[in-house]
mmCIF file of C-alpha atoms in Angstrom:
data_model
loop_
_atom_site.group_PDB
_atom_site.id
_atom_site.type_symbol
_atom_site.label_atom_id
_atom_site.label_comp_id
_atom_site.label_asym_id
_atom_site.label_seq_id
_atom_site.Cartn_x
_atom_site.Cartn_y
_atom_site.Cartn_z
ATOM 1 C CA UNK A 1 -15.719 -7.692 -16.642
ATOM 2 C CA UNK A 2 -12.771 -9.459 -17.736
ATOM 3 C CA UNK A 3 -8.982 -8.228 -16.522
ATOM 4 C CA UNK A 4 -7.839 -7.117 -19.296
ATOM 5 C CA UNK A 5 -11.393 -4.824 -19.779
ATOM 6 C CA UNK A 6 -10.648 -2.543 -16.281
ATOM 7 C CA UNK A 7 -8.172 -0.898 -17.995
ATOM 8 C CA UNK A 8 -7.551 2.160 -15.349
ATOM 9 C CA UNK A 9 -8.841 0.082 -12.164
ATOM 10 C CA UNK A 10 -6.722 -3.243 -12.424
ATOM 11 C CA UNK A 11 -3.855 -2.211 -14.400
ATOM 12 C CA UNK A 12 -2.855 0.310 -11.564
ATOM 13 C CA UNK A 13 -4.091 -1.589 -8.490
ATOM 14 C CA UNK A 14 -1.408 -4.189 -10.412
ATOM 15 C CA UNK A 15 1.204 -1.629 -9.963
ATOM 16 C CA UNK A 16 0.255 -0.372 -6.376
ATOM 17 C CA UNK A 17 0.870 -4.381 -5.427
ATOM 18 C CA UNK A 18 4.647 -4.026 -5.737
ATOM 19 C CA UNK A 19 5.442 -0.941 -4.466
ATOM 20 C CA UNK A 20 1.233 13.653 -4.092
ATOM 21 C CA UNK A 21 0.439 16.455 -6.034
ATOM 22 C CA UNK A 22 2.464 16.108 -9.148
ATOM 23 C CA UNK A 23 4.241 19.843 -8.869
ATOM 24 C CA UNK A 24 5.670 17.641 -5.585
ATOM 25 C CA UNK A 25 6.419 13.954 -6.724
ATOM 26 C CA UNK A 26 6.044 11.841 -4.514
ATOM 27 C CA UNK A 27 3.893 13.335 -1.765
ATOM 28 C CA UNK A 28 0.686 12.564 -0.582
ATOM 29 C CA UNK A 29 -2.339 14.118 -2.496
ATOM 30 C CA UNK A 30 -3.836 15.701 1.009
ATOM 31 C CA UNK A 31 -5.670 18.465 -1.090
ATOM 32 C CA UNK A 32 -8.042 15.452 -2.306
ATOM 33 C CA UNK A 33 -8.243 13.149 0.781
ATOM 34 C CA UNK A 34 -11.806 13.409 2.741
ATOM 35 C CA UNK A 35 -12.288 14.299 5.977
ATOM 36 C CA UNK A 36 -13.178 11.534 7.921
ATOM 37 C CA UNK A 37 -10.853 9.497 6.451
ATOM 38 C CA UNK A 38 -10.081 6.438 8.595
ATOM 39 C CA UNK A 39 -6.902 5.364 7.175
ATOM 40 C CA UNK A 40 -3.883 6.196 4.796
ATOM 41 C CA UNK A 41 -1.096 4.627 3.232
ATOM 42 C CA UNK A 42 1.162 5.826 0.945
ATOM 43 C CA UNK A 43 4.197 4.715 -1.290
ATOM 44 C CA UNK A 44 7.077 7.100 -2.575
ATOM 45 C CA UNK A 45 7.948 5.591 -5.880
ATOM 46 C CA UNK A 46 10.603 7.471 -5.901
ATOM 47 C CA UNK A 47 11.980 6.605 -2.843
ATOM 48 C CA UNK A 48 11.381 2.928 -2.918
ATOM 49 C CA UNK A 49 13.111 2.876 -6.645
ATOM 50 C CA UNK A 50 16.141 4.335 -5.314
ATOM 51 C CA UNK A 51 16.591 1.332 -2.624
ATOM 52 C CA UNK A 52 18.566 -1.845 -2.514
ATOM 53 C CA UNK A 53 15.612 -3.495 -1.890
ATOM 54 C CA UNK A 54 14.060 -2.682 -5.629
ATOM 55 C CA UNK A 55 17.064 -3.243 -7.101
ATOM 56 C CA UNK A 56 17.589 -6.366 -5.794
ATOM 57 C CA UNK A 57 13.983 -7.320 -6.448
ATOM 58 C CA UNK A 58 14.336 -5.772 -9.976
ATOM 59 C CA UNK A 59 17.171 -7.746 -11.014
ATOM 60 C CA UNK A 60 15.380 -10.964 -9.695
ATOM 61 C CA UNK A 61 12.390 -10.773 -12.394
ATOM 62 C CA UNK A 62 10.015 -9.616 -10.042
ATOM 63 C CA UNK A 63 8.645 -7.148 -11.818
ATOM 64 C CA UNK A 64 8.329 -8.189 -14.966
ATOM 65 C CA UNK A 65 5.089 -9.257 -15.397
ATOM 66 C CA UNK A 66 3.627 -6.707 -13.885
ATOM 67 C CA UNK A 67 5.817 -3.432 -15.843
ATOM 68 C CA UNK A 68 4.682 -5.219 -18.844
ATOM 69 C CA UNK A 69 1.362 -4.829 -18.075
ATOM 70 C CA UNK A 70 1.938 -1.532 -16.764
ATOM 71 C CA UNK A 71 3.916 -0.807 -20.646
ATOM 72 C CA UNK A 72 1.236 -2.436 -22.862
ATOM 73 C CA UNK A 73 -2.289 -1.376 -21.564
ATOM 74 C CA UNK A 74 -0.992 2.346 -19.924
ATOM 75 C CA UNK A 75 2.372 3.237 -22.549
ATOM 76 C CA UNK A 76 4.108 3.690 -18.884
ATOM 77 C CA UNK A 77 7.243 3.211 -17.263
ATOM 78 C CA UNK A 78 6.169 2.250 -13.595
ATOM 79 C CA UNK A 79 9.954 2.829 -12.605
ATOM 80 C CA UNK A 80 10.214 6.528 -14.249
ATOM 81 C CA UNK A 81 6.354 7.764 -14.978
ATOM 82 C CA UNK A 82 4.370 6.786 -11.464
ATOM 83 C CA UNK A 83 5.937 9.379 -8.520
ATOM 84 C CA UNK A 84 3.718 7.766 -5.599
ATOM 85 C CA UNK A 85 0.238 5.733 -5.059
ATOM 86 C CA UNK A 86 -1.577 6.528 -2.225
ATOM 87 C CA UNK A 87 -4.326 4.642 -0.776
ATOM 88 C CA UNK A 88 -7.000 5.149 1.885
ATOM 89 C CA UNK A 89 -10.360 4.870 3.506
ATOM 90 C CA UNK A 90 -13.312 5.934 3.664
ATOM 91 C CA UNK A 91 -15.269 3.435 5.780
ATOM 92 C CA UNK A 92 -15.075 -0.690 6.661
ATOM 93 C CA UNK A 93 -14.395 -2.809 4.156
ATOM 94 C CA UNK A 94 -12.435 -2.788 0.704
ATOM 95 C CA UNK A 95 -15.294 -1.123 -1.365
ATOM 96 C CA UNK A 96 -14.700 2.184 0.950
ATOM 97 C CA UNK A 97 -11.018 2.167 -0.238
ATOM 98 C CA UNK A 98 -9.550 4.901 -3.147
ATOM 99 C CA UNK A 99 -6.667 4.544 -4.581
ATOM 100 C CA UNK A 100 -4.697 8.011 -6.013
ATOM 101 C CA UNK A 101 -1.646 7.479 -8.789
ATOM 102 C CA UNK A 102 0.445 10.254 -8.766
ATOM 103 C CA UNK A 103 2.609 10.364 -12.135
ATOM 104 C CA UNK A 104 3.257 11.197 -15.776
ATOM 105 C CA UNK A 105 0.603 9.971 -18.088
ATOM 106 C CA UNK A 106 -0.366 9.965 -21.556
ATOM 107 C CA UNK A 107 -3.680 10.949 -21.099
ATOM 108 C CA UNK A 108 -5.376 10.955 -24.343
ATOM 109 C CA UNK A 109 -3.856 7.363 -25.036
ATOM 110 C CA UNK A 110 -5.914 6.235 -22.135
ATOM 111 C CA UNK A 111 -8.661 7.565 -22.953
ATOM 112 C CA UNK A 112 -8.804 6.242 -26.315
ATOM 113 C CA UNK A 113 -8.211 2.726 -25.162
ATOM 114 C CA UNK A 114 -11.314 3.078 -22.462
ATOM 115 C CA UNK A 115 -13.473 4.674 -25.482
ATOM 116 C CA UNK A 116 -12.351 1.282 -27.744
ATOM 117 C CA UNK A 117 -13.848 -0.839 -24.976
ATOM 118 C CA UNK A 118 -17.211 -2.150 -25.292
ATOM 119 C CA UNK A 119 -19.586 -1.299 -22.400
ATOM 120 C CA UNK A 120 -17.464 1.434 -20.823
ATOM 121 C CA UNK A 121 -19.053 4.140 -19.291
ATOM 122 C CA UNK A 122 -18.176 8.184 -18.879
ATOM 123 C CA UNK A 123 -20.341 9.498 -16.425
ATOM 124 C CA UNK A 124 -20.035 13.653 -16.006
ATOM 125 C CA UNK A 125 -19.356 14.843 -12.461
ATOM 126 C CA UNK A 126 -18.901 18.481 -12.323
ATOM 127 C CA UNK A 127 -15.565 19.270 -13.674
ATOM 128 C CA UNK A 128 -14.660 15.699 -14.159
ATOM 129 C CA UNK A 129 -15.795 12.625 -15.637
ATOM 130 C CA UNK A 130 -16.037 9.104 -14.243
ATOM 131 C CA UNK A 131 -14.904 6.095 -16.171
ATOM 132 C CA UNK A 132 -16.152 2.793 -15.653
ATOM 133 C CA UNK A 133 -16.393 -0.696 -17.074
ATOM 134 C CA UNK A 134 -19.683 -2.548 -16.823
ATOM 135 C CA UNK A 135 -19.686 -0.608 -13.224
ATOM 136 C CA UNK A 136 -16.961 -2.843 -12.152
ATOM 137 C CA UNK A 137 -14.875 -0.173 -10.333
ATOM 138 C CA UNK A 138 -14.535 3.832 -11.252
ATOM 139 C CA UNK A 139 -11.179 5.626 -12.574
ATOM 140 C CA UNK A 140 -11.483 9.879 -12.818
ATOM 141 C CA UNK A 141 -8.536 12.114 -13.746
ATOM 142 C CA UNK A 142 -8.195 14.912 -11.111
ATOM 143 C CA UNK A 143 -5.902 16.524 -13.405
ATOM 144 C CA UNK A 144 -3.770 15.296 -16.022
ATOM 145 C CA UNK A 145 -1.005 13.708 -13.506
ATOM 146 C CA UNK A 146 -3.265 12.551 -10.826
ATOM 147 C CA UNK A 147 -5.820 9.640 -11.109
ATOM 148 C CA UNK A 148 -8.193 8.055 -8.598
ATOM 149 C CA UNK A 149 -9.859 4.974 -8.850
ATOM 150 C CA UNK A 150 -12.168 3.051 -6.322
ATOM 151 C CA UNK A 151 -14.465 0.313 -6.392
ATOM 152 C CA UNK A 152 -17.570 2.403 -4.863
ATOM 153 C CA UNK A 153 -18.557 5.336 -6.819
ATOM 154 C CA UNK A 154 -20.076 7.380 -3.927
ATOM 155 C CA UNK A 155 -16.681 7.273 -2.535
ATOM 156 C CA UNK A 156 -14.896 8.218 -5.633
ATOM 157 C CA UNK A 157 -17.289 11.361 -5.975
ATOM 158 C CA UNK A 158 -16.527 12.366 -2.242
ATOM 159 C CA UNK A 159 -12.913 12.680 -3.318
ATOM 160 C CA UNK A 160 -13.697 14.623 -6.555
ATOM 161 C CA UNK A 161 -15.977 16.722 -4.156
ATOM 162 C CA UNK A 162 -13.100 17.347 -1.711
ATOM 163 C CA UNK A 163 -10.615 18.001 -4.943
ATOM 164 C CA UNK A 164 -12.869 20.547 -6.278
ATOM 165 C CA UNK A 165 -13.198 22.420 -2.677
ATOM 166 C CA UNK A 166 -16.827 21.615 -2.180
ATOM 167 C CA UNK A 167 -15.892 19.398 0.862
ATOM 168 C CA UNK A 168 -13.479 19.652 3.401
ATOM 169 C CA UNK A 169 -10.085 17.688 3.495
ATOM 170 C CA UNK A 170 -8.559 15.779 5.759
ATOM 171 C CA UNK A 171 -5.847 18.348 6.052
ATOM 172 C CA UNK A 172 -6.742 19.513 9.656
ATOM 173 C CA UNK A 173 -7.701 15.989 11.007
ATOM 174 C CA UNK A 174 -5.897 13.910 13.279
ATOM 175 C CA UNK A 175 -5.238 11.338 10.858
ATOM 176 C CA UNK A 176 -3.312 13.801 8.775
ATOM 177 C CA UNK A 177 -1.706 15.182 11.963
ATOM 178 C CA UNK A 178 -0.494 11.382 12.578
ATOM 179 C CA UNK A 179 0.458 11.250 9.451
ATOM 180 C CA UNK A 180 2.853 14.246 9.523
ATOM 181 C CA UNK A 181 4.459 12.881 12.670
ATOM 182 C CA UNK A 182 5.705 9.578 10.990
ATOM 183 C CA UNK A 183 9.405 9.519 10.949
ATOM 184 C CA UNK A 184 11.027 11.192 7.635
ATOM 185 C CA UNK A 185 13.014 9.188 4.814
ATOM 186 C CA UNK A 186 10.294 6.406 4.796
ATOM 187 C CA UNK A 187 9.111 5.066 1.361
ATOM 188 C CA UNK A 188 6.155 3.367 2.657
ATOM 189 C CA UNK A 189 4.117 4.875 5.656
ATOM 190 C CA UNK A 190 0.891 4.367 7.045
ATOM 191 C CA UNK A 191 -1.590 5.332 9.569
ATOM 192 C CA UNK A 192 -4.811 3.517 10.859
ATOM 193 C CA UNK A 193 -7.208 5.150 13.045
ATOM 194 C CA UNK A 194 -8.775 2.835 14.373
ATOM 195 C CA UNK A 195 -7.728 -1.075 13.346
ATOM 196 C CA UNK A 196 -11.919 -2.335 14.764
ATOM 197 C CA UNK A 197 -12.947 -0.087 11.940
ATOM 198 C CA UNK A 198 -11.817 -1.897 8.828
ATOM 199 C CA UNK A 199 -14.222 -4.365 9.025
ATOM 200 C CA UNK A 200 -15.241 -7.842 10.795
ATOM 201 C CA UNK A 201 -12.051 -10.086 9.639
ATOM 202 C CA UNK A 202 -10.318 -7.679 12.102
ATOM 203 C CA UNK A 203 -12.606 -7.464 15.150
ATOM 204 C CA UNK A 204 -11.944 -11.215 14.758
ATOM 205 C CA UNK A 205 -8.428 -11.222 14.636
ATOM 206 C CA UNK A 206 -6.797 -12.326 18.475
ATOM 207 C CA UNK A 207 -3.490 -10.268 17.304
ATOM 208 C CA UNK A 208 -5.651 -7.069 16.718
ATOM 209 C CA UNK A 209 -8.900 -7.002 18.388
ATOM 210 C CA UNK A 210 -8.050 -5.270 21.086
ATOM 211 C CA UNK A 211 -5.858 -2.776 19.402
ATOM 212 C CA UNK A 212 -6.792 1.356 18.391
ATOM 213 C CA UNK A 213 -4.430 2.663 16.441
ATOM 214 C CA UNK A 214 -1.750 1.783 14.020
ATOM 215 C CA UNK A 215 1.112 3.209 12.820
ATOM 216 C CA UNK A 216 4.082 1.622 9.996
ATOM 217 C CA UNK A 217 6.738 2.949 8.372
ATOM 218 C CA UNK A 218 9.448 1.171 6.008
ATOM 219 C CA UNK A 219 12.742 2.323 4.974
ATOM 220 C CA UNK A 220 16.166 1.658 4.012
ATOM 221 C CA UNK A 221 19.943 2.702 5.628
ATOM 222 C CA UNK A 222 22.606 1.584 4.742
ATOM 223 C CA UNK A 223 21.422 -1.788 2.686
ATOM 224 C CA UNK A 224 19.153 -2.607 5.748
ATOM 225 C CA UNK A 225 15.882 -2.769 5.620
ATOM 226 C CA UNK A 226 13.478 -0.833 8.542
ATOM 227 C CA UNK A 227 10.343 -1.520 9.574
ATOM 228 C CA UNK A 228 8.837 0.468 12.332
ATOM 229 C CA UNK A 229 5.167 -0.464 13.846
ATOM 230 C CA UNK A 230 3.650 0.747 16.464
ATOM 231 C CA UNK A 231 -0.130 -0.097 17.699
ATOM 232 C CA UNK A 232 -2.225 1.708 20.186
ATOM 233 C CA UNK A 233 -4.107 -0.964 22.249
ATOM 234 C CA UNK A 234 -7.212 -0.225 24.682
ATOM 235 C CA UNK A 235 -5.189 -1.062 27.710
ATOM 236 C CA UNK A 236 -1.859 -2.554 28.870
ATOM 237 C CA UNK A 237 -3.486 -6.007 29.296
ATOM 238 C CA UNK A 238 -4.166 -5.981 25.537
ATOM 239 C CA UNK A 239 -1.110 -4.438 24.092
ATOM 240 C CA UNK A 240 0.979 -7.274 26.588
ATOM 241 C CA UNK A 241 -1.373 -9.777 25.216
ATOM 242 C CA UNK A 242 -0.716 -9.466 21.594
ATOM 243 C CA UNK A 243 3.194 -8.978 22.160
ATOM 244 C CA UNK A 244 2.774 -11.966 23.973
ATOM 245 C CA UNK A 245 1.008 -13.776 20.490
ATOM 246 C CA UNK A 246 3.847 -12.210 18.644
ATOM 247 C CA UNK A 247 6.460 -13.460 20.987
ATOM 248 C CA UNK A 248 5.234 -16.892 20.940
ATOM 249 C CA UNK A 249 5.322 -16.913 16.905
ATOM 250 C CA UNK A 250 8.683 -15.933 16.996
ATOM 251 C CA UNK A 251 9.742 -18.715 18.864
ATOM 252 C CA UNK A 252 7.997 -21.027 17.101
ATOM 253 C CA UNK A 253 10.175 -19.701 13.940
ATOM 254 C CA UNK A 254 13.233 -20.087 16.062
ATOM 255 C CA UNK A 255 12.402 -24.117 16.751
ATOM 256 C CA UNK A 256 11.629 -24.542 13.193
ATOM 257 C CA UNK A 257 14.230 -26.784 11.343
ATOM 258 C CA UNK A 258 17.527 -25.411 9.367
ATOM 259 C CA UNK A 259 16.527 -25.927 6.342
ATOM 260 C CA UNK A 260 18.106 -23.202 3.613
ATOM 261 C CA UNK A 261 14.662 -21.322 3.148
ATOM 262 C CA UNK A 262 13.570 -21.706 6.453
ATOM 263 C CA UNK A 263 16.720 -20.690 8.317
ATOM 264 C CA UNK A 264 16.553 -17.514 6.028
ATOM 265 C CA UNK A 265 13.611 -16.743 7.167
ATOM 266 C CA UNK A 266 14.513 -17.659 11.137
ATOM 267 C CA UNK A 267 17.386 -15.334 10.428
ATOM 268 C CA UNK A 268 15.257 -12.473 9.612
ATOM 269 C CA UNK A 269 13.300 -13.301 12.767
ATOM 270 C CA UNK A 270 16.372 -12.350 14.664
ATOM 271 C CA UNK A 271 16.140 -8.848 13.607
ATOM 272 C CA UNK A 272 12.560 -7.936 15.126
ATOM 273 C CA UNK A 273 12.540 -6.808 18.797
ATOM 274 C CA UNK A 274 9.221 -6.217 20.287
ATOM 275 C CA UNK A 275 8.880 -4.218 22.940
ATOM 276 C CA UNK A 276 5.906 -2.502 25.845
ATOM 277 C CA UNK A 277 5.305 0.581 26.789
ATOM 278 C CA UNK A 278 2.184 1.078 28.668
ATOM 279 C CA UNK A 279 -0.555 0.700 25.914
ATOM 280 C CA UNK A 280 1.571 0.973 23.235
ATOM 281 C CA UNK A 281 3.162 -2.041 21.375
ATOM 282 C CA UNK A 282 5.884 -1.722 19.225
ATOM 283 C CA UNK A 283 7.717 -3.681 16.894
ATOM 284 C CA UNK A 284 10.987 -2.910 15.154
ATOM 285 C CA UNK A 285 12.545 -4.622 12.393
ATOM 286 C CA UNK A 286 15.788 -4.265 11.225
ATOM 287 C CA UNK A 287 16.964 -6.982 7.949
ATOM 288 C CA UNK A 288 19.470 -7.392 5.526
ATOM 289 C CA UNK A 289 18.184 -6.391 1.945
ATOM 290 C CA UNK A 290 19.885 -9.351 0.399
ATOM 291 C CA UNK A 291 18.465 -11.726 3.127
ATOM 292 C CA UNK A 292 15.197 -10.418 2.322
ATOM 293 C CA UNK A 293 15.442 -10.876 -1.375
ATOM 294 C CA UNK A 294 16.800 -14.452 -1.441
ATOM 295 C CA UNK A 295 14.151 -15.138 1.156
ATOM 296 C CA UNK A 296 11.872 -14.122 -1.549
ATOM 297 C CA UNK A 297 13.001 -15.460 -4.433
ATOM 298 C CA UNK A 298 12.787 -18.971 -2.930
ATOM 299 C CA UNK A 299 8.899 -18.156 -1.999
ATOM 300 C CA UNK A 300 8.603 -21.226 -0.032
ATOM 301 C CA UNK A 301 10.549 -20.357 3.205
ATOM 302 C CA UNK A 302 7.690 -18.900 5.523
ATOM 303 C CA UNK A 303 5.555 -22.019 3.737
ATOM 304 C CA UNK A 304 7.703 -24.478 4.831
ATOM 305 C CA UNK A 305 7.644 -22.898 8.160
ATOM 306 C CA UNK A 306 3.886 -23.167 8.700
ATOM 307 C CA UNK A 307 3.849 -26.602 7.723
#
């Protein structure tokens, strides 16, 4: 199946790349989240368009390619239409993975461009209907402002299942009670279970195979851009350990030469502070917006660095 074919599947992943029940834009959808879950993630459109950050990165053409897309195949304005895309796990690997768009739709558009598309399938599941290209990925409508898409159907049918009440959410789990405890104000936030569950490029990983838990936030105050992480390693030897990794790449940065990309980027370095406590590793980030946006728009500066 050709790009330009998963209508649903690629033309939204597209738009969950730069980055919620609609009658509450911008939260997360927990009424259609599984239990057992192992992970969630979860943008606030809203939130993130109202930053420096997407400003800044607006007005630098970084979205261009991309909000066409978005404007041609799905007759959307990513900026205005999408409220929040959540995504989350069911399992190891990316195929366990569902993605769930929360936003303002022209529904019968789409589905007259999937129905124009030769070798699409709709495939009735209870209430709903599962769309899929050559069985390259599956897209369903929960309702007409919330759509899911995954890459394993079994999964996407657990989260219709949980939509339509036949299965129990995640609501009462302690991924969802995780969740809730994140610091407010964030426009992108995060929780991992367990970090040894998402698949075998992590367990080996030196940064992260020893760690549990993760937890991220990003936001923005005052033209500054936050970054909060914290991760839950299996004992104080290991959580030392990979701030000591961490450490050591920082200071690597620091050595590297002063060229104008590079000491951007050495710059932002500045603003991380990692620090121990007990099991418990956290890092916290605090960068200029503007730094971070001309850092970008040279592309090369963490490149150069790794040289």
């Amino acid at each position: 199946m050709t790009k330009k074919t998963t209508l649903i599947p690629a033309a939204l992943l597209a738009a969950t790349l730069f980055l919620a029940v609609p009658a509450r834009p911008g939260t997360v959808p927990a009424s259609i989240v599984p239990d057992g879950a192992t992970w969630i993630a979860h943008l606030d459109m809203e939130k993130f368009v109202a930053t420096s950050l997407f400003q800044a990165m607006e007005k630098d053409g970084r979205f261009d390619i991309k909000d066409r897309d978005a404007k041609n195949w799905l007759k959307i304005d990513v900026r205005k239409d999408i409220a929040s895309v959540t995504i989350f796990g069911l399992g190891a690997g990316d195929k366990q993975a569902v993605v769930a768009v929360s936003g303002k739709f022209d529904k019968p558009a789409l589905l007259a461009k999937i129905a124009a598309i030769e070798g699409h399938e709709e495939i009735p599941y209870g209430a709903y209907t599962l769309y899929s290209m050559d069985g390259d990925g599956y897209g369903a409508f929960v309702n007409d402002g919330l759509i899911v898409l995954s890459e394993n159907r079994a999964a996407l049918e657990k989260v219709l299942d949980t939509a339509a009440g036949k299965a129990k959410s995640f609501a009462a789990s302690d991924l969802s009670a995780a969740f809730k405890g994140l610091a407010p104000g964030a426009f992108l936030s995060g929780v991992v279970k367990d970090l040894t569950g998402l698949g075998k490029e992590i367990n080996q990983s030196k940064l992260v195979g020893k760690a549990g838990g993760l937890t991220f936030t990003a936001a923005e105050k005052q033209d500054l851009l936050q970054v909060r992480v914290q991760v839950d390693a299996e004992s104080p030897e290991s959580a030392k350990n990979m701030a000591d990794i961490i450490q050591g790449l920082v200071a690597l940065a620091r050595m590297g030469d002063k060229g104008d990309e590079v000491h951007g980027f050495v710059g932002l370095v500045d603003g991380l502070q990692v620090k121990l406590e007990g099991t418990k590793l956290r890092l916290e980030f605090d960068g200029s917006t503007e730094e971070i946006v001309k850092l970008m728009s040279h592309g090369r500066g963490l490149e150069k660095l790794l040289d």
